Amino acid sequence: MAHAVNGVVAAGRGAKVSVETILVPDPGPGEALVKVQACGVCHTDLHYREGGINDEFPFLLGHEAAGVVEAVGEGVTDLAPGDFVILNWRAVCGSCRSCLRGRPQYCFNTHNASQPMTLADGTPLSPALGIGAFAEKTLVHSGQCTKVNPKAPAEVAGLLGCGVMAGIGAAINTGGVTRGDSVAVLGCGGVGDAAIAGARLAGARTIIAVDLDPTKLEWAQRFGATHTVNAREQDVVEAIRELTEGNGADVVIDAVGRPETFKQAFYARDHAGLAVLVGVPTPDMQLELPLIDVFSRGGAVKSSWYGDCLPSRDFPMLIDLYLQGRLDLGAFVTETIGLEDVEKAFEDMHHGRVLRSVVVL
Ligand SMILES: [Zn+2]
Ligand SMILES: [Zn+2]
C-alpha cells in the first residue's frame, strides 16, 4: 500500500517549488521506508530546480536527511524499524571494479530504490540524488541508510548526508590533512566551513579561510580558521604565502569550483603540495594552465566527490565526535524551517544569508 504524504516538488525548470501530495510505496526487496525527521537545504536542490543537473522533472527535492526506519523490504537484514539513520547517496554495490579493488568510496554502481515514488496522479518523481527527503516519508535502498547514535538531533545528523560530509571529507579523506599541516580553504559556505572543521579535527596547525564576504570569514573562525583573507582586498595567493612563511599551504581546498579559484588553489600550494577541488564547476567552465607549472610545482591535484566518504565508516564516527563535543555540527544550522519554506530558503542560500536552513518535520 502506498503512503500519501507531503513532499516538496520541482515541477519544471526554474518554476517555484511547491508542497504536493506524493505517494510512497511500501518497501520492496532491498528497500527501506524512512520517516524523515530533518533535511538540510543544499545548493544541489536548487541546481535540480533550475534544470542544471538533468531534465527529468518533476523532482522530489531534498537529500541531506536523517530519520527513523519505518519498514524494510524482503531480504533486508542489517536494518530494522526504529533504527535512526542518516541517508546517503553512496550505497556501495560491493561488486563493481572499484569495490572489488577495495576502494568502495569510488563505487561505480551505487544503489537506489527500484520502485518510483509518484505524484497523486501516478506521475513518477525523480528523487534528488536518489533520495528525495523534503517529504514526510521517503523510499530508498537499504544501503542508503547509515545507522548512527540516536542521541544526535536529526537536524544536525542529516547534514552529514551531503555538504558537510563533502567538506570534512575533502580535508580528511581526499586532502589527507594531518597534524601540523597548513591548510587554506577558498569559499566559506557550508562545504568550505566543513573543510575548515575537518582540517581542525585532523590537527592542522594553520587554517586559512578565504572569501569575499566578511560575514562568512567571521563564520569560518567559529569552525577553526586561524587566519582569514578577504579576496576582495588581498591577492589570495600572496596572502596565503605570507601566512605560511613564504611557502604556500600544504593543502589548498577549492570549495567554490571556478577556474579563478582553482588557479588560486593551484598556485597557493607549497611545492609538492596538494590542491583539492570540492566545489562543483558548471559544464561550460574551462581551465588554462601552463603545463610547465603543473610539472615543476610537483605535488597533486585531486577532485573530491562527496568528500571521498564511505558512509558506513565516516557517518557514525563523525556523529560520535559531535556527541563528544569535538565537532560542532550544530554551528552549521542557521535556521530550522518547514516544508513550505524551502523556496524562501533557496533565496536566502542564493544570497549567502545562511549556512544551512534545515527542514524539520
Ligand atoms: Zn561498487
Ligand atoms: Zn547536497
Short mmCIF file of C-alpha atoms and ligand atoms in Angstrom, two decimals:
data_model
loop_
_atom_site.label_atom_id
_atom_site.label_comp_id
_atom_site.label_asym_id
_atom_site.label_seq_id
_atom_site.Cartn_x
_atom_site.Cartn_y
_atom_site.Cartn_z
CA MET A 1 0.00 0.00 0.00
CA ALA A 2 1.31 3.44 -0.86
CA HIS A 3 1.66 6.13 1.79
CA ALA A 4 0.22 9.55 0.84
CA VAL A 5 2.44 12.25 2.37
CA ASN A 6 3.57 15.82 1.73
CA GLY A 7 6.69 16.41 -0.32
CA VAL A 8 8.45 19.37 -1.98
CA VAL A 9 8.28 19.05 -5.75
CA ALA A 10 10.04 20.97 -8.52
CA ALA A 11 7.65 20.67 -11.45
CA GLY A 12 9.67 22.36 -14.18
CA ARG A 13 12.83 24.30 -14.97
CA GLY A 14 13.07 27.41 -12.80
CA ALA A 15 9.49 27.09 -11.51
CA LYS A 16 8.94 27.74 -7.81
CA VAL A 17 8.77 24.56 -5.77
CA SER A 18 5.52 23.53 -4.11
CA VAL A 19 4.34 21.14 -1.42
CA GLU A 20 2.39 18.33 -3.08
CA THR A 21 0.80 15.08 -2.00
CA ILE A 22 3.10 12.28 -3.07
CA LEU A 23 2.68 8.51 -2.96
CA VAL A 24 5.47 6.49 -1.36
CA PRO A 25 5.23 2.72 -1.90
CA ASP A 26 5.85 0.11 0.79
CA PRO A 27 9.43 -1.13 0.59
CA GLY A 28 10.15 -3.92 -1.86
CA PRO A 29 13.15 -6.26 -1.76
CA GLY A 30 16.28 -4.41 -0.60
CA GLU A 31 14.41 -1.19 0.09
CA ALA A 32 13.64 0.82 3.23
CA LEU A 33 10.82 3.24 4.03
CA VAL A 34 12.13 6.10 6.16
CA LYS A 35 10.17 8.60 8.22
CA VAL A 36 12.17 11.76 7.56
CA GLN A 37 12.82 13.89 10.66
CA ALA A 38 15.04 16.59 9.18
CA CYS A 39 16.54 17.53 5.82
CA GLY A 40 19.00 20.33 5.04
CA VAL A 41 18.61 22.63 2.03
CA CYS A 42 21.62 22.17 -0.30
CA HIS A 43 22.75 24.05 -3.43
CA THR A 44 22.26 20.85 -5.38
CA ASP A 45 18.49 21.02 -4.73
CA LEU A 46 18.46 24.48 -6.28
CA HIS A 47 20.51 23.15 -9.23
CA TYR A 48 17.88 20.46 -9.80
CA ARG A 49 15.11 23.04 -9.76
CA GLU A 50 16.98 25.17 -12.29
CA GLY A 51 17.46 22.22 -14.62
CA GLY A 52 21.23 22.31 -14.07
CA ILE A 53 21.52 18.58 -13.32
CA ASN A 54 19.16 16.96 -15.82
CA ASP A 55 15.72 17.37 -17.32
CA GLU A 56 13.91 14.57 -15.52
CA PHE A 57 11.21 16.74 -13.98
CA PRO A 58 9.25 16.52 -11.72
CA PHE A 59 11.86 16.21 -8.98
CA LEU A 60 11.25 15.33 -5.36
CA LEU A 61 13.90 17.52 -3.74
CA GLY A 62 15.91 17.12 -0.54
CA HIS A 63 18.85 14.82 0.17
CA GLU A 64 20.65 15.84 3.39
CA ALA A 65 18.48 13.93 5.75
CA ALA A 66 18.14 11.90 8.89
CA GLY A 67 15.16 9.94 10.14
CA VAL A 68 13.82 6.69 11.51
CA VAL A 69 13.30 3.50 9.55
CA GLU A 70 9.60 2.69 9.40
CA ALA A 71 9.66 -0.54 7.42
CA VAL A 72 12.11 -2.65 5.45
CA GLY A 73 11.59 -4.89 2.44
CA GLU A 74 12.39 -8.51 1.85
CA GLY A 75 15.99 -9.55 2.32
CA VAL A 76 17.00 -6.54 4.42
CA THR A 77 18.76 -7.91 7.49
CA ASP A 78 21.07 -5.14 8.67
CA LEU A 79 18.34 -2.55 9.26
CA ALA A 80 15.13 -2.67 11.30
CA PRO A 81 12.13 -0.45 12.00
CA GLY A 82 13.08 2.10 14.67
CA ASP A 83 16.72 2.49 13.58
CA PHE A 84 17.93 6.10 13.48
CA VAL A 85 19.72 6.66 10.17
CA ILE A 86 21.42 9.26 8.02
CA LEU A 87 20.57 8.88 4.33
CA ASN A 88 23.48 8.67 1.90
CA TRP A 89 23.83 8.76 -1.87
CA ARG A 90 26.69 6.30 -1.94
CA ALA A 91 25.14 2.92 -1.18
CA VAL A 92 28.07 0.85 -2.38
CA CYS A 93 27.46 -2.24 -4.51
CA GLY A 94 30.35 -4.39 -3.32
CA SER A 95 30.87 -5.90 -6.75
CA CYS A 96 31.94 -3.21 -9.25
CA ARG A 97 35.58 -2.90 -10.35
CA SER A 98 36.26 -0.27 -7.69
CA CYS A 99 34.57 -2.11 -4.81
CA LEU A 100 36.39 -5.31 -5.78
CA ARG A 101 39.71 -3.50 -5.53
CA GLY A 102 38.95 -2.32 -2.00
CA ARG A 103 38.02 1.23 -2.96
CA PRO A 104 34.28 1.33 -2.26
CA GLN A 105 34.37 5.13 -1.88
CA TYR A 106 34.68 5.23 -5.69
CA CYS A 107 31.86 2.71 -6.29
CA PHE A 108 30.56 2.95 -9.85
CA ASN A 109 27.26 1.19 -9.25
CA THR A 110 25.66 2.73 -6.18
CA HIS A 111 22.17 1.59 -5.22
CA ASN A 112 18.85 3.45 -5.13
CA ALA A 113 15.28 2.26 -4.54
CA SER A 114 13.88 0.49 -7.59
CA GLN A 115 10.20 1.44 -7.12
CA PRO A 116 9.28 5.01 -8.04
CA MET A 117 7.59 7.47 -5.72
CA THR A 118 4.85 9.33 -7.63
CA LEU A 119 2.56 12.32 -7.62
CA ALA A 120 -1.06 11.57 -6.66
CA ASP A 121 -1.93 11.12 -10.38
CA GLY A 122 0.77 8.46 -10.79
CA THR A 123 3.44 10.65 -12.46
CA PRO A 124 6.81 9.22 -11.37
CA LEU A 125 9.08 11.55 -9.40
CA SER A 126 12.85 11.79 -9.78
CA PRO A 127 14.24 11.93 -6.25
CA ALA A 128 17.19 14.33 -5.84
CA LEU A 129 20.42 12.31 -5.66
CA GLY A 130 18.28 9.18 -5.41
CA ILE A 131 16.93 10.27 -2.02
CA GLY A 132 14.06 12.84 -2.14
CA ALA A 133 13.77 13.75 1.52
CA PHE A 134 11.83 17.02 1.63
CA ALA A 135 8.97 14.67 2.39
CA GLU A 136 7.38 13.16 5.46
CA LYS A 137 8.44 9.72 4.22
CA THR A 138 10.79 8.56 1.53
CA LEU A 139 11.74 5.27 -0.10
CA VAL A 140 15.42 4.42 -0.51
CA HIS A 141 17.68 1.42 -0.96
CA SER A 142 18.53 -0.07 2.44
CA GLY A 143 22.21 0.61 1.72
CA GLN A 144 21.38 4.32 1.63
CA CYS A 145 20.58 4.16 5.36
CA THR A 146 23.54 4.51 7.72
CA LYS A 147 22.80 3.84 11.38
CA VAL A 148 24.24 6.36 13.82
CA ASN A 149 23.91 7.11 17.55
CA PRO A 150 20.26 8.26 18.05
CA LYS A 151 21.35 10.75 20.72
CA ALA A 152 22.30 13.16 17.91
CA PRO A 153 19.42 15.50 16.93
CA ALA A 154 18.14 14.77 13.40
CA GLU A 155 18.60 18.36 12.16
CA VAL A 156 22.29 18.08 12.96
CA ALA A 157 22.86 14.47 11.89
CA GLY A 158 21.23 14.91 8.48
CA LEU A 159 23.82 17.48 7.44
CA LEU A 160 26.43 14.74 7.20
CA GLY A 161 24.39 13.25 4.34
CA CYS A 162 25.84 15.70 1.81
CA GLY A 163 27.53 19.10 2.07
CA VAL A 164 29.13 18.85 5.49
CA MET A 165 30.49 15.38 4.70
CA ALA A 166 31.79 16.66 1.36
CA GLY A 167 33.74 19.42 3.12
CA ILE A 168 35.08 17.39 6.04
CA GLY A 169 35.98 14.58 3.65
CA ALA A 170 37.76 16.94 1.26
CA ALA A 171 40.11 17.74 4.13
CA ILE A 172 40.49 14.40 5.94
CA ASN A 173 39.91 11.86 3.15
CA THR A 174 40.91 13.46 -0.16
CA GLY A 175 43.30 16.01 1.32
CA GLY A 176 44.79 13.61 3.86
CA VAL A 177 45.33 16.60 6.17
CA THR A 178 47.34 15.61 9.18
CA ARG A 179 48.80 17.05 12.40
CA GLY A 180 50.95 20.11 11.74
CA ASP A 181 49.76 20.79 8.19
CA SER A 182 48.93 24.19 6.80
CA VAL A 183 45.59 24.29 5.01
CA ALA A 184 43.83 27.02 3.02
CA VAL A 185 40.13 26.86 2.12
CA LEU A 186 38.70 29.00 -0.69
CA GLY A 187 34.99 29.73 -0.23
CA CYS A 188 33.46 29.65 3.24
CA GLY A 189 29.91 28.46 2.73
CA GLY A 190 28.71 25.17 4.23
CA VAL A 191 31.19 22.98 2.35
CA GLY A 192 34.17 25.30 2.92
CA ASP A 193 33.43 25.69 6.62
CA ALA A 194 33.13 21.91 6.89
CA ALA A 195 36.55 21.60 5.26
CA ILE A 196 37.88 24.01 7.88
CA ALA A 197 36.28 21.94 10.66
CA GLY A 198 37.80 18.80 9.12
CA ALA A 199 41.26 20.38 8.97
CA ARG A 200 40.96 21.33 12.63
CA LEU A 201 39.86 17.78 13.55
CA ALA A 202 42.87 16.38 11.71
CA GLY A 203 45.26 18.62 13.65
CA ALA A 204 46.18 21.25 11.05
CA ARG A 205 48.34 23.96 12.59
CA THR A 206 47.46 26.81 10.26
CA ILE A 207 43.99 27.07 8.70
CA ILE A 208 43.45 29.99 6.32
CA ALA A 209 39.89 30.89 5.32
CA VAL A 210 39.40 32.84 2.07
CA ASP A 211 36.16 34.51 0.97
CA LEU A 212 34.83 37.76 -0.47
CA ASP A 213 32.30 38.22 2.32
CA PRO A 214 33.43 39.43 5.76
CA THR A 215 30.45 37.73 7.44
CA LYS A 216 31.48 34.38 6.01
CA LEU A 217 35.04 34.94 7.20
CA GLU A 218 33.66 35.51 10.68
CA TRP A 219 31.70 32.25 10.48
CA ALA A 220 34.84 30.46 9.31
CA GLN A 221 36.65 31.39 12.51
CA ARG A 222 33.97 29.60 14.54
CA PHE A 223 34.87 26.39 12.70
CA GLY A 224 38.60 26.69 13.30
CA ALA A 225 40.12 29.15 10.82
CA THR A 226 43.29 30.56 12.37
CA HIS A 227 43.62 33.30 9.72
CA THR A 228 41.27 34.96 7.25
CA VAL A 229 41.87 36.51 3.84
CA ASN A 230 39.33 38.78 2.18
CA ALA A 231 39.78 38.08 -1.53
CA ARG A 232 38.29 41.48 -2.39
CA GLU A 233 41.08 43.27 -0.53
CA GLN A 234 44.10 40.99 -0.91
CA ASP A 235 45.82 38.91 -3.55
CA VAL A 236 44.82 35.41 -2.43
CA VAL A 237 47.99 33.58 -3.48
CA GLU A 238 50.28 36.24 -1.99
CA ALA A 239 48.30 36.35 1.25
CA ILE A 240 48.41 32.57 1.69
CA ARG A 241 52.16 32.55 1.03
CA GLU A 242 52.70 35.32 3.57
CA LEU A 243 50.81 33.36 6.21
CA THR A 244 52.90 30.25 5.53
CA GLU A 245 56.42 31.67 5.80
CA GLY A 246 56.51 32.44 2.11
CA ASN A 247 55.93 28.83 1.06
CA GLY A 248 52.24 28.25 0.36
CA ALA A 249 49.95 25.80 2.14
CA ASP A 250 50.40 22.02 2.22
CA VAL A 251 46.78 21.53 1.18
CA VAL A 252 44.56 24.10 -0.56
CA ILE A 253 40.88 23.23 -0.89
CA ASP A 254 38.75 24.95 -3.56
CA ALA A 255 35.20 24.87 -2.23
CA VAL A 256 33.96 27.30 -4.90
CA GLY A 257 34.72 25.42 -8.12
CA ARG A 258 35.52 28.18 -10.62
CA PRO A 259 38.58 28.46 -12.90
CA GLU A 260 39.76 31.56 -10.99
CA THR A 261 39.57 29.93 -7.58
CA PHE A 262 41.06 26.69 -8.83
CA LYS A 263 44.05 28.59 -10.22
CA GLN A 264 44.46 30.30 -6.86
CA ALA A 265 44.37 26.90 -5.16
CA PHE A 266 46.92 25.56 -7.64
CA TYR A 267 49.40 28.40 -7.08
CA ALA A 268 48.82 28.86 -3.33
CA ARG A 269 50.23 25.36 -2.64
CA ASP A 270 53.69 24.81 -1.28
CA HIS A 271 55.99 22.92 -3.67
CA ALA A 272 54.75 19.33 -3.89
CA GLY A 273 51.55 20.45 -2.17
CA LEU A 274 48.03 19.29 -2.88
CA ALA A 275 45.09 21.16 -4.42
CA VAL A 276 41.65 19.63 -3.80
CA LEU A 277 38.62 20.58 -5.88
CA VAL A 278 35.37 20.00 -3.96
CA GLY A 279 33.31 22.94 -5.31
CA VAL A 280 31.31 21.85 -8.33
CA PRO A 281 32.04 23.66 -11.62
CA THR A 282 29.46 24.13 -14.37
CA PRO A 283 29.97 22.30 -17.70
CA ASP A 284 30.93 25.47 -19.60
CA MET A 285 33.96 26.33 -17.43
CA GLN A 286 37.46 25.95 -18.90
CA LEU A 287 40.81 25.86 -17.15
CA GLU A 288 44.05 27.04 -18.76
CA LEU A 289 47.38 26.46 -17.01
CA PRO A 290 50.99 26.49 -18.25
CA LEU A 291 51.88 22.80 -18.38
CA ILE A 292 55.38 23.60 -17.16
CA ASP A 293 53.84 24.85 -13.89
CA VAL A 294 51.94 21.60 -13.47
CA PHE A 295 55.22 19.74 -13.86
CA SER A 296 57.62 21.95 -11.98
CA ARG A 297 55.48 22.64 -8.93
CA GLY A 298 55.06 18.91 -8.30
CA GLY A 299 52.52 17.57 -5.85
CA ALA A 300 49.00 16.69 -6.87
CA VAL A 301 45.62 17.94 -7.94
CA LYS A 302 42.64 15.89 -6.80
CA SER A 303 38.87 16.05 -7.05
CA SER A 304 36.76 15.15 -4.07
CA TRP A 305 33.41 13.51 -4.80
CA TYR A 306 31.20 13.54 -1.68
CA GLY A 307 34.40 14.01 0.32
CA ASP A 308 35.53 10.55 -0.83
CA CYS A 309 33.46 9.34 2.09
CA LEU A 310 32.42 5.86 2.97
CA PRO A 311 29.15 6.43 4.83
CA SER A 312 29.42 3.26 6.95
CA ARG A 313 32.87 4.32 8.14
CA ASP A 314 32.53 8.11 8.34
CA PHE A 315 28.96 8.93 9.47
CA PRO A 316 28.97 7.02 12.80
CA MET A 317 32.48 8.27 13.59
CA LEU A 318 31.63 11.93 12.93
CA ILE A 319 28.40 11.67 14.95
CA ASP A 320 30.40 10.28 17.88
CA LEU A 321 32.88 13.16 17.61
CA TYR A 322 29.91 15.56 17.58
CA LEU A 323 28.43 13.93 20.71
CA GLN A 324 31.80 14.22 22.42
CA GLY A 325 31.88 17.96 21.70
CA ARG A 326 34.79 17.70 19.26
CA LEU A 327 32.93 18.66 16.07
CA ASP A 328 30.40 21.49 16.20
CA LEU A 329 27.87 20.27 13.64
CA GLY A 330 25.22 22.42 15.33
CA ALA A 331 27.00 25.57 14.17
CA PHE A 332 26.08 24.76 10.55
CA VAL A 333 22.35 25.08 11.29
CA THR A 334 21.40 28.73 10.74
CA GLU A 335 17.63 28.12 10.96
CA THR A 336 15.06 25.37 11.09
CA ILE A 337 12.06 25.69 8.76
CA GLY A 338 9.01 23.80 7.50
CA LEU A 339 8.44 22.07 4.15
CA GLU A 340 6.56 25.12 2.89
CA ASP A 341 9.61 27.36 3.45
CA VAL A 342 12.01 25.66 1.01
CA GLU A 343 11.51 28.25 -1.74
CA LYS A 344 12.44 31.08 0.65
CA ALA A 345 15.40 29.06 1.91
CA PHE A 346 16.67 28.82 -1.70
CA GLU A 347 16.62 32.59 -1.88
CA ASP A 348 18.47 33.02 1.41
CA MET A 349 21.04 30.45 0.32
CA HIS A 350 21.48 32.10 -3.06
CA HIS A 351 22.21 35.42 -1.36
CA GLY A 352 24.62 33.85 1.13
CA ARG A 353 22.47 34.76 4.11
CA VAL A 354 22.51 31.27 5.65
CA LEU A 355 24.95 28.43 6.13
CA ARG A 356 22.22 25.82 6.26
CA SER A 357 18.44 26.01 6.51
CA VAL A 358 17.14 22.70 7.76
CA VAL A 359 13.59 21.47 7.23
CA VAL A 360 12.32 19.81 10.40
CA LEU A 361 9.33 17.51 10.11
ZN ZN B 1 30.72 -0.79 -6.28
ZN ZN B 2 23.87 18.24 -1.33
#
